[in-house]
Backbone as ProteinMPNN parsed JSONL, in Angstrom:
{"seq_chain_A": "MTTKVLQDALRRVEAWPEAAQVELAEIALEIEAGLATGTYHATPKELEGIDRGLKAADEGRFATDDQVKQVFQKLRPA", "coords_chain_A": {"N_chain_A": [[24.719, 9.549, -2.501], [26.364, 10.452, -5.396], [28.091, 13.387, -6.591], [28.014, 13.47, -9.38], [25.772, 11.891, -10.004], [23.746, 13.46, -8.88], [24.065, 15.815, -10.395], [23.415, 14.82, -12.957], [20.736, 14.149, -12.525], [19.651, 16.69, -12.009], [20.046, 17.907, -14.477], [18.198, 16.506, -16.019], [15.881, 17.304, -14.762], [15.562, 19.87, -15.64], [14.11, 19.651, -17.954], [11.603, 19.071, -17.127], [8.108, 19.878, -16.554], [7.235, 23.195, -15.44], [5.739, 23.294, -13.029], [6.338, 20.853, -11.81], [9.059, 21.206, -11.384], [9.008, 23.267, -9.512], [7.75, 21.96, -7.403], [9.699, 20.033, -6.78], [11.762, 21.737, -5.95], [10.591, 22.847, -3.651], [10.407, 20.57, -2.043], [13.132, 19.982, -1.758], [13.955, 22.228, -0.317], [12.536, 21.84, 2.048], [13.783, 19.526, 2.977], [16.36, 20.521, 3.353], [15.868, 22.382, 5.383], [15.167, 20.647, 7.427], [17.593, 19.342, 7.777], [19.125, 21.38, 8.792], [18.081, 21.78, 11.308], [18.297, 19.323, 12.331], [16.128, 17.75, 12.59], [13.554, 16.288, 10.78], [10.416, 17.206, 9.62], [7.612, 15.729, 8.536], [5.334, 16.548, 5.892], [1.761, 17.215, 5.948], [0.648, 15.836, 3.759], [2.637, 13.926, 3.244], [2.506, 12.511, 5.649], [-0.042, 11.393, 5.427], [0.436, 9.622, 3.317], [2.278, 7.936, 4.535], [0.668, 6.838, 6.537], [-1.172, 5.461, 4.901], [0.548, 3.56, 3.784], [1.383, 2.138, 6.069], [-1.053, 1.078, 6.879], [-1.628, -0.586, 4.692], [0.5, -2.369, 4.965], [-0.133, -3.518, 7.432], [-2.37, -4.887, 6.617], [-1.253, -6.772, 5.075], [-0.71, -6.224, 2.446], [1.453, -6.137, -0.055], [3.776, -5.23, -2.625], [4.549, -7.459, -5.26], [7.605, -9.217, -6.071], [7.908, -9.17, -8.836], [6.274, -6.993, -9.569], [7.671, -4.879, -8.384], [10.062, -5.048, -9.798], [9.131, -4.382, -12.371], [8.387, -1.696, -11.994], [10.886, -0.514, -11.409], [12.178, -0.986, -13.856], [10.672, 0.619, -15.513], [11.166, 3.187, -14.482], [13.924, 3.565, -14.389], [16.486, 4.994, -16.315], [17.357, 3.933, -19.596]], "CA_chain_A": [[24.592, 9.971, -3.884], [27.55, 11.182, -5.839], [27.836, 14.666, -7.251], [27.667, 13.205, -10.778], [24.388, 11.426, -10.043], [22.916, 14.628, -8.617], [24.15, 16.697, -11.564], [22.638, 14.186, -14.025], [19.321, 14.288, -12.181], [19.261, 18.089, -12.175], [19.963, 18.184, -15.917], [16.919, 15.959, -16.494], [14.816, 18.104, -14.163], [15.394, 21.074, -16.454], [13.134, 19.369, -19.009], [10.299, 18.845, -16.504], [7.203, 21.036, -16.523], [7.585, 24.145, -14.386], [5.084, 22.932, -11.764], [7.097, 19.753, -11.226], [10.315, 21.771, -10.91], [8.697, 24.012, -8.291], [7.494, 20.965, -6.361], [10.991, 19.477, -6.38], [12.477, 22.768, -5.196], [9.973, 22.937, -2.333], [10.817, 19.384, -1.297], [14.551, 20.147, -1.425], [14.06, 23.225, 0.751], [12.054, 21.2, 3.276], [14.846, 18.626, 3.43], [17.44, 21.36, 3.854], [15.448, 22.93, 6.674], [15.271, 19.552, 8.389], [19.009, 19.086, 8.048], [19.641, 22.48, 9.598], [17.622, 21.618, 12.69], [18.541, 17.955, 12.749], [14.849, 17.055, 12.669], [12.703, 16.467, 9.6], [8.989, 17.127, 9.918], [6.866, 15.369, 7.334], [4.165, 17.372, 5.582], [0.506, 16.466, 6.105], [0.5, 14.919, 2.621], [3.559, 12.815, 3.477], [1.973, 11.718, 6.757], [-1.151, 10.608, 4.88], [1.046, 8.529, 2.565], [2.858, 7.001, 5.506], [-0.461, 6.12, 7.141], [-1.682, 4.503, 3.909], [1.519, 2.476, 3.679], [1.322, 1.323, 7.285], [-2.31, 0.321, 6.841], [-1.451, -1.646, 3.696], [1.391, -3.373, 5.551], [-0.911, -4.229, 8.452], [-3.301, -5.763, 5.911], [-0.474, -7.749, 4.321], [-0.684, -5.869, 1.022], [2.795, -5.762, -0.484], [4.053, -5.445, -4.038], [5.307, -8.671, -5.546], [8.932, -8.953, -6.633], [7.734, -8.839, -10.247], [5.75, -5.63, -9.65], [8.767, -3.971, -8.053], [10.98, -5.096, -10.937], [8.509, -3.626, -13.462], [8.473, -0.264, -11.692], [12.267, -0.095, -11.598], [12.465, -0.988, -15.294], [9.974, 1.759, -16.083], [11.694, 4.453, -13.995], [15.362, 3.701, -14.609], [16.825, 5.299, -17.705], [17.996, 2.815, -20.304]], "C_chain_A": [[25.835, 10.77, -4.248], [27.142, 12.491, -6.505], [27.41, 14.442, -8.692], [26.208, 12.756, -10.895], [23.436, 12.609, -9.844], [22.911, 15.574, -9.812], [23.339, 16.126, -12.728], [21.144, 14.348, -13.77], [18.849, 15.72, -12.411], [19.187, 18.48, -13.644], [18.623, 17.679, -16.477], [15.748, 16.787, -15.976], [14.546, 19.352, -14.999], [14.35, 20.882, -17.56], [11.729, 19.129, -18.446], [9.414, 20.071, -16.656], [7.525, 21.912, -15.307], [6.97, 23.758, -13.031], [5.842, 21.81, -11.055], [8.435, 20.257, -10.686], [10.112, 22.528, -9.6], [8.474, 23.04, -7.133], [8.8, 20.36, -5.854], [11.779, 20.484, -5.546], [11.917, 22.896, -3.781], [10.387, 21.761, -1.456], [12.279, 19.519, -0.856], [14.718, 21.148, -0.284], [13.564, 22.667, 2.08], [13.13, 20.276, 3.856], [15.986, 19.44, 4.025], [17.094, 21.941, 5.215], [15.543, 21.868, 7.762], [16.708, 19.24, 8.748], [19.594, 20.156, 8.958], [19.257, 22.309, 11.064], [17.934, 20.231, 13.231], [17.279, 17.13, 12.85], [14.043, 17.347, 11.414], [11.255, 16.287, 10.024], [8.245, 16.878, 8.618], [5.677, 16.309, 7.157], [2.902, 16.551, 5.833], [0.296, 15.449, 4.974], [1.403, 13.7, 2.79], [3.044, 11.91, 4.594], [0.796, 10.854, 6.308], [-0.609, 9.404, 4.115], [1.651, 7.484, 3.479], [1.753, 6.176, 6.145], [-1.04, 5.082, 6.187], [-0.756, 3.296, 3.799], [1.5, 1.56, 4.887], [0.051, 0.482, 7.321], [-2.192, -0.841, 5.862], [-0.562, -2.754, 4.246], [0.655, -4.192, 6.604], [-1.864, -5.236, 7.818], [-2.586, -6.808, 5.064], [-0.415, -7.469, 2.83], [0.701, -5.322, 0.671], [2.92, -5.998, -1.984], [4.839, -6.743, -4.188], [6.68, -8.279, -6.086], [8.826, -8.53, -8.088], [7.208, -7.411, -10.419], [6.848, -4.607, -9.367], [9.747, -3.902, -9.224], [10.426, -4.272, -12.099], [8.602, -2.123, -13.229], [9.89, 0.237, -11.907], [12.64, -0.035, -13.083], [11.834, 0.236, -15.958], [10.669, 3.076, -15.717], [13.175, 4.653, -14.242], [15.631, 4.026, -16.07], [17.586, 4.122, -18.318], [19.45, 3.073, -20.541]], "O_chain_A": [[26.284, 11.641, -3.503], [25.998, 12.667, -6.924], [26.532, 15.149, -9.188], [25.494, 13.2, -11.794], [22.441, 12.739, -10.556], [21.857, 16.078, -10.198], [22.644, 16.874, -13.416], [20.38, 14.647, -14.687], [17.764, 15.937, -12.95], [18.351, 19.302, -14.021], [17.997, 18.343, -17.303], [14.742, 16.952, -16.667], [13.413, 19.832, -15.051], [13.774, 21.856, -18.042], [10.772, 19.0, -19.209], [9.911, 21.178, -16.865], [8.019, 21.431, -14.288], [7.627, 23.886, -11.998], [5.969, 21.823, -9.83], [8.898, 19.789, -9.645], [10.937, 22.443, -8.691], [8.951, 23.267, -6.021], [8.988, 20.194, -4.649], [12.395, 20.115, -4.546], [12.675, 23.038, -2.821], [10.683, 21.932, -0.274], [12.619, 19.206, 0.285], [15.533, 20.936, 0.614], [14.119, 22.992, 3.13], [13.356, 20.249, 5.066], [16.519, 19.091, 5.079], [17.944, 21.985, 6.105], [15.952, 22.158, 8.886], [17.009, 18.91, 9.895], [20.454, 19.874, 9.792], [20.029, 22.658, 11.956], [17.849, 19.989, 14.435], [17.337, 15.941, 13.162], [13.869, 18.504, 11.03], [10.915, 15.323, 10.709], [8.249, 17.714, 7.714], [5.096, 16.796, 8.126], [2.967, 15.325, 5.919], [-0.177, 14.338, 5.211], [0.989, 12.574, 2.515], [3.135, 10.686, 4.498], [0.653, 9.716, 6.754], [-1.13, 8.296, 4.244], [1.547, 6.285, 3.22], [1.879, 4.959, 6.281], [-1.362, 3.966, 6.594], [-1.213, 2.155, 3.729], [1.59, 0.34, 4.747], [0.071, -0.676, 7.738], [-2.609, -1.957, 6.169], [-0.829, -3.935, 4.028], [0.8, -5.413, 6.663], [-2.138, -6.293, 8.385], [-3.227, -7.632, 4.412], [-0.109, -8.36, 2.037], [1.066, -4.207, 1.046], [2.247, -6.864, -2.542], [5.68, -7.079, -3.354], [6.887, -7.142, -6.507], [9.554, -7.644, -8.536], [7.649, -6.697, -11.319], [6.935, -3.582, -10.045], [10.205, -2.821, -9.593], [11.175, -3.54, -12.745], [8.866, -1.362, -14.161], [10.092, 1.289, -12.515], [13.347, 0.879, -13.508], [12.42, 0.816, -16.872], [10.754, 3.981, -16.548], [13.643, 5.79, -14.299], [15.061, 3.398, -16.963], [18.346, 3.425, -17.646], [20.138, 2.236, -21.124]]}, "name": "protein", "num_of_chains": 1, "seq": "MTTKVLQDALRRVEAWPEAAQVELAEIALEIEAGLATGTYHATPKELEGIDRGLKAADEGRFATDDQVKQVFQKLRPA"}
């Protein structure tokens, strides 16, 4: 990620609700702590999400190309 991309993202974050900004800050601090030790430890919530994803993969449940395209169109700024 370039500095410009990060700066643009942080400018948009300023308009987020305070709770969302706090959550992002907590995530950033967790990532930084992992970088300092060289090891990242997922939170219990993240581990639950990983388990759900692995179970879905084991069951053959994947998003279609069209579903992925729709999500990217929704989330990418115009």
